[in-house]
Amino acid sequence: MQFSTNEYREAIVLAKRIIPCLDVRDGRVVKGINFEGLRDAGSILEQAQFYNGEMADELVFLDISASIESRRTTLGEVLKVSGEVFIPLTVGGGISSVERARDAFLHGADKVSVNTAAVNEPELISRIAEKFGSQAVVVAIDVKKVDGRYIVHTHSGKSSTGIEAIEWAHRVEKLGAGEILLTSMDRDGTKEGYDNVILRQISTSVHIPVIASGGAGNLEHLYEGFAEGHADAALAASIFHFRQHSVREAKEYLRDRGIPVRL
């Protein structure tokens, strides 16, 4: 069954989501700062199993070197993860065609995330949405502040497009994206909190869910992403991967601060 983007948003708007992210490279989970200086963050399968039991609302699997290396996402690893988790799984990295999106779905993905390929060929968003439904298409937008403007970057942050983030967000919504994953490259891995300025600008100007990403260092940052950034979901890695906080702890904190979450 397929849903319109408005129906999809209405279905989840009552509860805010907490989404751990597995950045994957060479068969391991990794984490860096500003998309650089990657360090090992554990086994893909062990982390996925952990989050499945942790009350995470969803899980994101991003093969962060696939676009740079012009190859497919590591679908063998995706299949292993999908066989172990019972929460929605978003897969990204190297999704450059409808066929590659189909492969990801056949290996257990519930949604696919497109970034570099979508910038190179925007109609890809529409083609995937028409084939599998808007609810299955997440457009990842990696932004960096350049001379006071938020600019979209591709190839895991290596290439600047010159496109303003809010302009691109509006366009991907029109093309049929069901959700936006907005990552601040400036905040990524810094644990200084989300960039709630651009997060708020985009969240309040589109009609599809926006996931905050890049910079979560404590539970207050998650709260600020919702309260100040108006995000629909908060993605985090370091604070969960290294067990600084549990997902349940995060949800209880948010609930106590008045943010609706699933417990």
Short mmCIF file of N, CA and C in Angstrom, two decimals, residues 5-97:
data_model
loop_
_atom_site.label_atom_id
_atom_site.label_comp_id
_atom_site.label_asym_id
_atom_site.label_seq_id
_atom_site.Cartn_x
_atom_site.Cartn_y
_atom_site.Cartn_z
N THR A 5 2.57 11.84 0.62
CA THR A 5 3.47 12.39 1.63
C THR A 5 2.70 12.99 2.80
N ASN A 6 1.55 13.62 2.53
CA ASN A 6 0.77 14.19 3.61
C ASN A 6 0.22 13.10 4.53
N GLU A 7 -0.26 12.00 3.95
CA GLU A 7 -0.77 10.90 4.75
C GLU A 7 0.35 10.28 5.58
N TYR A 8 1.53 10.19 4.99
CA TYR A 8 2.67 9.63 5.69
C TYR A 8 3.04 10.51 6.88
N ARG A 9 3.06 11.83 6.66
CA ARG A 9 3.41 12.74 7.75
C ARG A 9 2.38 12.65 8.87
N GLU A 10 1.09 12.63 8.51
CA GLU A 10 0.05 12.57 9.52
C GLU A 10 0.13 11.29 10.35
N ALA A 11 0.60 10.21 9.72
CA ALA A 11 0.65 8.93 10.41
C ALA A 11 1.69 8.90 11.52
N ILE A 12 2.75 9.75 11.40
CA ILE A 12 3.81 9.68 12.39
C ILE A 12 3.99 10.97 13.18
N VAL A 13 3.21 11.98 12.89
CA VAL A 13 3.46 13.29 13.48
C VAL A 13 3.23 13.32 14.99
N LEU A 14 2.42 12.43 15.51
CA LEU A 14 2.09 12.46 16.92
C LEU A 14 3.28 12.08 17.80
N ALA A 15 4.17 11.26 17.31
CA ALA A 15 5.32 10.84 18.10
C ALA A 15 6.62 11.21 17.39
N LYS A 16 7.56 11.75 18.14
CA LYS A 16 8.88 12.06 17.60
C LYS A 16 9.73 10.79 17.65
N ARG A 17 10.59 10.64 16.67
CA ARG A 17 11.37 9.41 16.54
C ARG A 17 12.83 9.60 16.91
N ILE A 18 13.41 8.56 17.50
CA ILE A 18 14.84 8.51 17.79
C ILE A 18 15.44 7.44 16.88
N ILE A 19 16.44 7.85 16.08
CA ILE A 19 16.97 6.98 15.04
C ILE A 19 18.49 6.87 15.15
N PRO A 20 19.02 5.75 15.62
CA PRO A 20 20.46 5.54 15.56
C PRO A 20 20.90 5.37 14.10
N CYS A 21 22.14 5.77 13.82
CA CYS A 21 22.66 5.68 12.45
C CYS A 21 23.93 4.85 12.43
N LEU A 22 23.96 3.86 11.55
CA LEU A 22 25.16 3.07 11.35
C LEU A 22 25.88 3.58 10.10
N ASP A 23 26.93 4.37 10.28
CA ASP A 23 27.79 4.75 9.17
C ASP A 23 28.75 3.59 8.95
N VAL A 24 28.70 3.01 7.77
CA VAL A 24 29.43 1.76 7.51
C VAL A 24 30.54 1.98 6.49
N ARG A 25 31.70 1.43 6.81
CA ARG A 25 32.81 1.44 5.85
C ARG A 25 33.66 0.20 6.08
N ASP A 26 33.98 -0.50 5.01
CA ASP A 26 34.82 -1.70 5.07
C ASP A 26 34.29 -2.71 6.08
N GLY A 27 32.96 -2.87 6.12
CA GLY A 27 32.37 -3.89 6.96
C GLY A 27 32.27 -3.59 8.43
N ARG A 28 32.53 -2.34 8.83
CA ARG A 28 32.46 -1.94 10.24
C ARG A 28 31.67 -0.64 10.38
N VAL A 29 31.12 -0.43 11.57
CA VAL A 29 30.50 0.85 11.89
C VAL A 29 31.62 1.82 12.25
N VAL A 30 31.55 3.04 11.70
CA VAL A 30 32.58 4.03 11.97
C VAL A 30 31.93 5.35 12.37
N LYS A 31 32.72 6.23 12.98
CA LYS A 31 32.24 7.57 13.33
C LYS A 31 33.39 8.52 13.24
N GLY A 32 33.13 9.70 12.64
CA GLY A 32 34.17 10.71 12.50
C GLY A 32 33.70 12.06 13.00
N ILE A 33 34.46 13.08 12.65
CA ILE A 33 34.13 14.47 12.97
C ILE A 33 34.18 15.26 11.68
N ASN A 34 33.09 15.98 11.37
CA ASN A 34 32.99 16.74 10.12
C ASN A 34 33.27 15.86 8.90
N PHE A 35 32.80 14.61 8.96
CA PHE A 35 32.94 13.64 7.88
C PHE A 35 34.38 13.17 7.68
N GLU A 36 35.28 13.45 8.64
CA GLU A 36 36.68 13.06 8.52
C GLU A 36 37.11 12.31 9.78
N GLY A 37 38.35 11.76 9.77
CA GLY A 37 38.93 11.15 10.95
C GLY A 37 38.10 10.01 11.50
N LEU A 38 37.72 9.06 10.66
CA LEU A 38 36.84 7.97 11.07
C LEU A 38 37.51 7.05 12.09
N ARG A 39 36.74 6.65 13.10
CA ARG A 39 37.22 5.65 14.05
C ARG A 39 36.21 4.53 14.16
N ASP A 40 36.70 3.38 14.55
CA ASP A 40 35.85 2.19 14.61
C ASP A 40 34.82 2.33 15.73
N ALA A 41 33.57 1.95 15.41
CA ALA A 41 32.50 2.02 16.40
C ALA A 41 31.78 0.68 16.53
N GLY A 42 32.44 -0.40 16.12
CA GLY A 42 31.90 -1.71 16.41
C GLY A 42 31.39 -2.49 15.21
N SER A 43 30.89 -3.68 15.52
CA SER A 43 30.34 -4.59 14.53
C SER A 43 28.99 -4.10 14.03
N ILE A 44 28.78 -4.18 12.73
CA ILE A 44 27.50 -3.77 12.14
C ILE A 44 26.36 -4.57 12.75
N LEU A 45 26.50 -5.88 12.75
CA LEU A 45 25.42 -6.74 13.21
C LEU A 45 25.17 -6.58 14.71
N GLU A 46 26.23 -6.49 15.49
CA GLU A 46 26.05 -6.34 16.94
C GLU A 46 25.38 -5.01 17.28
N GLN A 47 25.76 -3.95 16.59
CA GLN A 47 25.13 -2.66 16.84
C GLN A 47 23.66 -2.70 16.43
N ALA A 48 23.38 -3.30 15.29
CA ALA A 48 21.99 -3.39 14.83
C ALA A 48 21.14 -4.18 15.81
N GLN A 49 21.65 -5.30 16.29
CA GLN A 49 20.92 -6.11 17.25
C GLN A 49 20.67 -5.34 18.54
N PHE A 50 21.67 -4.58 18.96
CA PHE A 50 21.54 -3.78 20.17
C PHE A 50 20.41 -2.76 20.04
N TYR A 51 20.38 -2.05 18.92
CA TYR A 51 19.35 -1.02 18.74
C TYR A 51 17.96 -1.62 18.54
N ASN A 52 17.91 -2.81 17.98
CA ASN A 52 16.62 -3.47 17.83
C ASN A 52 15.97 -3.72 19.19
N GLY A 53 16.81 -4.03 20.18
CA GLY A 53 16.30 -4.28 21.52
C GLY A 53 16.21 -3.05 22.38
N GLU A 54 16.64 -1.91 21.83
CA GLU A 54 16.76 -0.67 22.61
C GLU A 54 15.57 0.27 22.44
N MET A 55 14.52 -0.18 21.74
CA MET A 55 13.35 0.66 21.51
C MET A 55 13.63 1.79 20.53
N ALA A 56 14.65 1.64 19.69
CA ALA A 56 14.85 2.62 18.62
C ALA A 56 13.65 2.57 17.68
N ASP A 57 13.25 3.73 17.17
CA ASP A 57 12.08 3.77 16.29
C ASP A 57 12.42 3.28 14.89
N GLU A 58 13.63 3.57 14.46
CA GLU A 58 14.09 3.15 13.14
C GLU A 58 15.60 3.00 13.22
N LEU A 59 16.18 2.48 12.15
CA LEU A 59 17.63 2.36 12.06
C LEU A 59 18.05 2.78 10.66
N VAL A 60 19.11 3.57 10.58
CA VAL A 60 19.64 4.00 9.28
C VAL A 60 21.00 3.33 9.06
N PHE A 61 21.16 2.75 7.87
CA PHE A 61 22.39 2.07 7.46
C PHE A 61 22.94 2.85 6.27
N LEU A 62 24.06 3.54 6.46
CA LEU A 62 24.64 4.34 5.38
C LEU A 62 26.03 3.83 5.03
N ASP A 63 26.18 3.35 3.82
CA ASP A 63 27.50 2.96 3.31
C ASP A 63 28.17 4.24 2.84
N ILE A 64 29.01 4.82 3.69
CA ILE A 64 29.46 6.19 3.46
C ILE A 64 30.51 6.32 2.36
N SER A 65 31.07 5.21 1.90
CA SER A 65 32.07 5.32 0.83
C SER A 65 31.55 4.85 -0.51
N ALA A 66 30.29 4.41 -0.57
CA ALA A 66 29.76 3.85 -1.82
C ALA A 66 29.74 4.87 -2.95
N SER A 67 29.28 6.09 -2.67
CA SER A 67 29.21 7.11 -3.72
C SER A 67 30.59 7.55 -4.16
N ILE A 68 31.51 7.68 -3.20
CA ILE A 68 32.87 8.08 -3.54
C ILE A 68 33.52 7.04 -4.44
N GLU A 69 33.28 5.77 -4.13
CA GLU A 69 33.90 4.67 -4.87
C GLU A 69 33.07 4.20 -6.04
N SER A 70 31.94 4.87 -6.29
CA SER A 70 31.05 4.56 -7.42
C SER A 70 30.67 3.08 -7.45
N ARG A 71 30.19 2.60 -6.32
CA ARG A 71 29.78 1.20 -6.24
C ARG A 71 28.46 1.09 -5.49
N ARG A 72 27.95 -0.12 -5.47
CA ARG A 72 26.69 -0.40 -4.79
C ARG A 72 26.90 -0.44 -3.27
N THR A 73 25.81 -0.20 -2.55
CA THR A 73 25.83 -0.43 -1.11
C THR A 73 26.15 -1.89 -0.84
N THR A 74 26.77 -2.15 0.30
CA THR A 74 27.12 -3.51 0.69
C THR A 74 25.85 -4.26 1.07
N LEU A 75 25.19 -4.83 0.07
CA LEU A 75 23.87 -5.43 0.30
C LEU A 75 23.92 -6.71 1.11
N GLY A 76 25.05 -7.39 1.10
CA GLY A 76 25.17 -8.57 1.94
C GLY A 76 25.04 -8.21 3.41
N GLU A 77 25.65 -7.09 3.79
CA GLU A 77 25.53 -6.63 5.18
C GLU A 77 24.11 -6.15 5.48
N VAL A 78 23.49 -5.52 4.50
CA VAL A 78 22.11 -5.07 4.68
C VAL A 78 21.20 -6.28 4.95
N LEU A 79 21.40 -7.35 4.20
CA LEU A 79 20.58 -8.55 4.37
C LEU A 79 20.75 -9.13 5.77
N LYS A 80 21.98 -9.16 6.26
CA LYS A 80 22.22 -9.66 7.62
C LYS A 80 21.50 -8.81 8.65
N VAL A 81 21.58 -7.49 8.48
CA VAL A 81 20.93 -6.58 9.44
C VAL A 81 19.42 -6.74 9.38
N SER A 82 18.86 -6.76 8.18
CA SER A 82 17.40 -6.84 8.05
C SER A 82 16.85 -8.13 8.62
N GLY A 83 17.68 -9.17 8.65
CA GLY A 83 17.24 -10.43 9.22
C GLY A 83 17.24 -10.45 10.73
N GLU A 84 17.84 -9.43 11.32
CA GLU A 84 17.97 -9.39 12.77
C GLU A 84 17.14 -8.29 13.42
N VAL A 85 16.68 -7.31 12.66
CA VAL A 85 15.95 -6.19 13.26
C VAL A 85 14.49 -6.20 12.82
N PHE A 86 13.66 -5.69 13.69
CA PHE A 86 12.22 -5.66 13.42
C PHE A 86 11.68 -4.24 13.50
N ILE A 87 12.56 -3.29 13.26
CA ILE A 87 12.20 -1.88 13.18
C ILE A 87 12.50 -1.42 11.77
N PRO A 88 11.85 -0.35 11.29
CA PRO A 88 12.10 0.12 9.93
C PRO A 88 13.58 0.39 9.67
N LEU A 89 14.05 -0.04 8.51
CA LEU A 89 15.46 0.08 8.15
C LEU A 89 15.59 0.93 6.89
N THR A 90 16.34 2.02 7.00
CA THR A 90 16.64 2.87 5.85
C THR A 90 18.07 2.59 5.40
N VAL A 91 18.25 2.38 4.09
CA VAL A 91 19.56 2.04 3.54
C VAL A 91 19.98 3.10 2.54
N GLY A 92 21.20 3.58 2.67
CA GLY A 92 21.72 4.59 1.75
C GLY A 92 23.17 4.34 1.41
N GLY A 93 23.61 5.02 0.35
CA GLY A 93 24.98 4.86 -0.14
C GLY A 93 24.98 4.12 -1.45
N GLY A 94 25.24 4.81 -2.54
CA GLY A 94 25.30 4.16 -3.84
C GLY A 94 23.96 3.82 -4.45
N ILE A 95 22.87 4.37 -3.92
CA ILE A 95 21.54 4.15 -4.52
C ILE A 95 21.40 5.14 -5.67
N SER A 96 21.79 4.69 -6.87
CA SER A 96 21.87 5.61 -8.01
C SER A 96 20.90 5.29 -9.13
N SER A 97 19.99 4.34 -8.89
CA SER A 97 19.01 3.97 -9.91
C SER A 97 17.83 3.28 -9.25
#
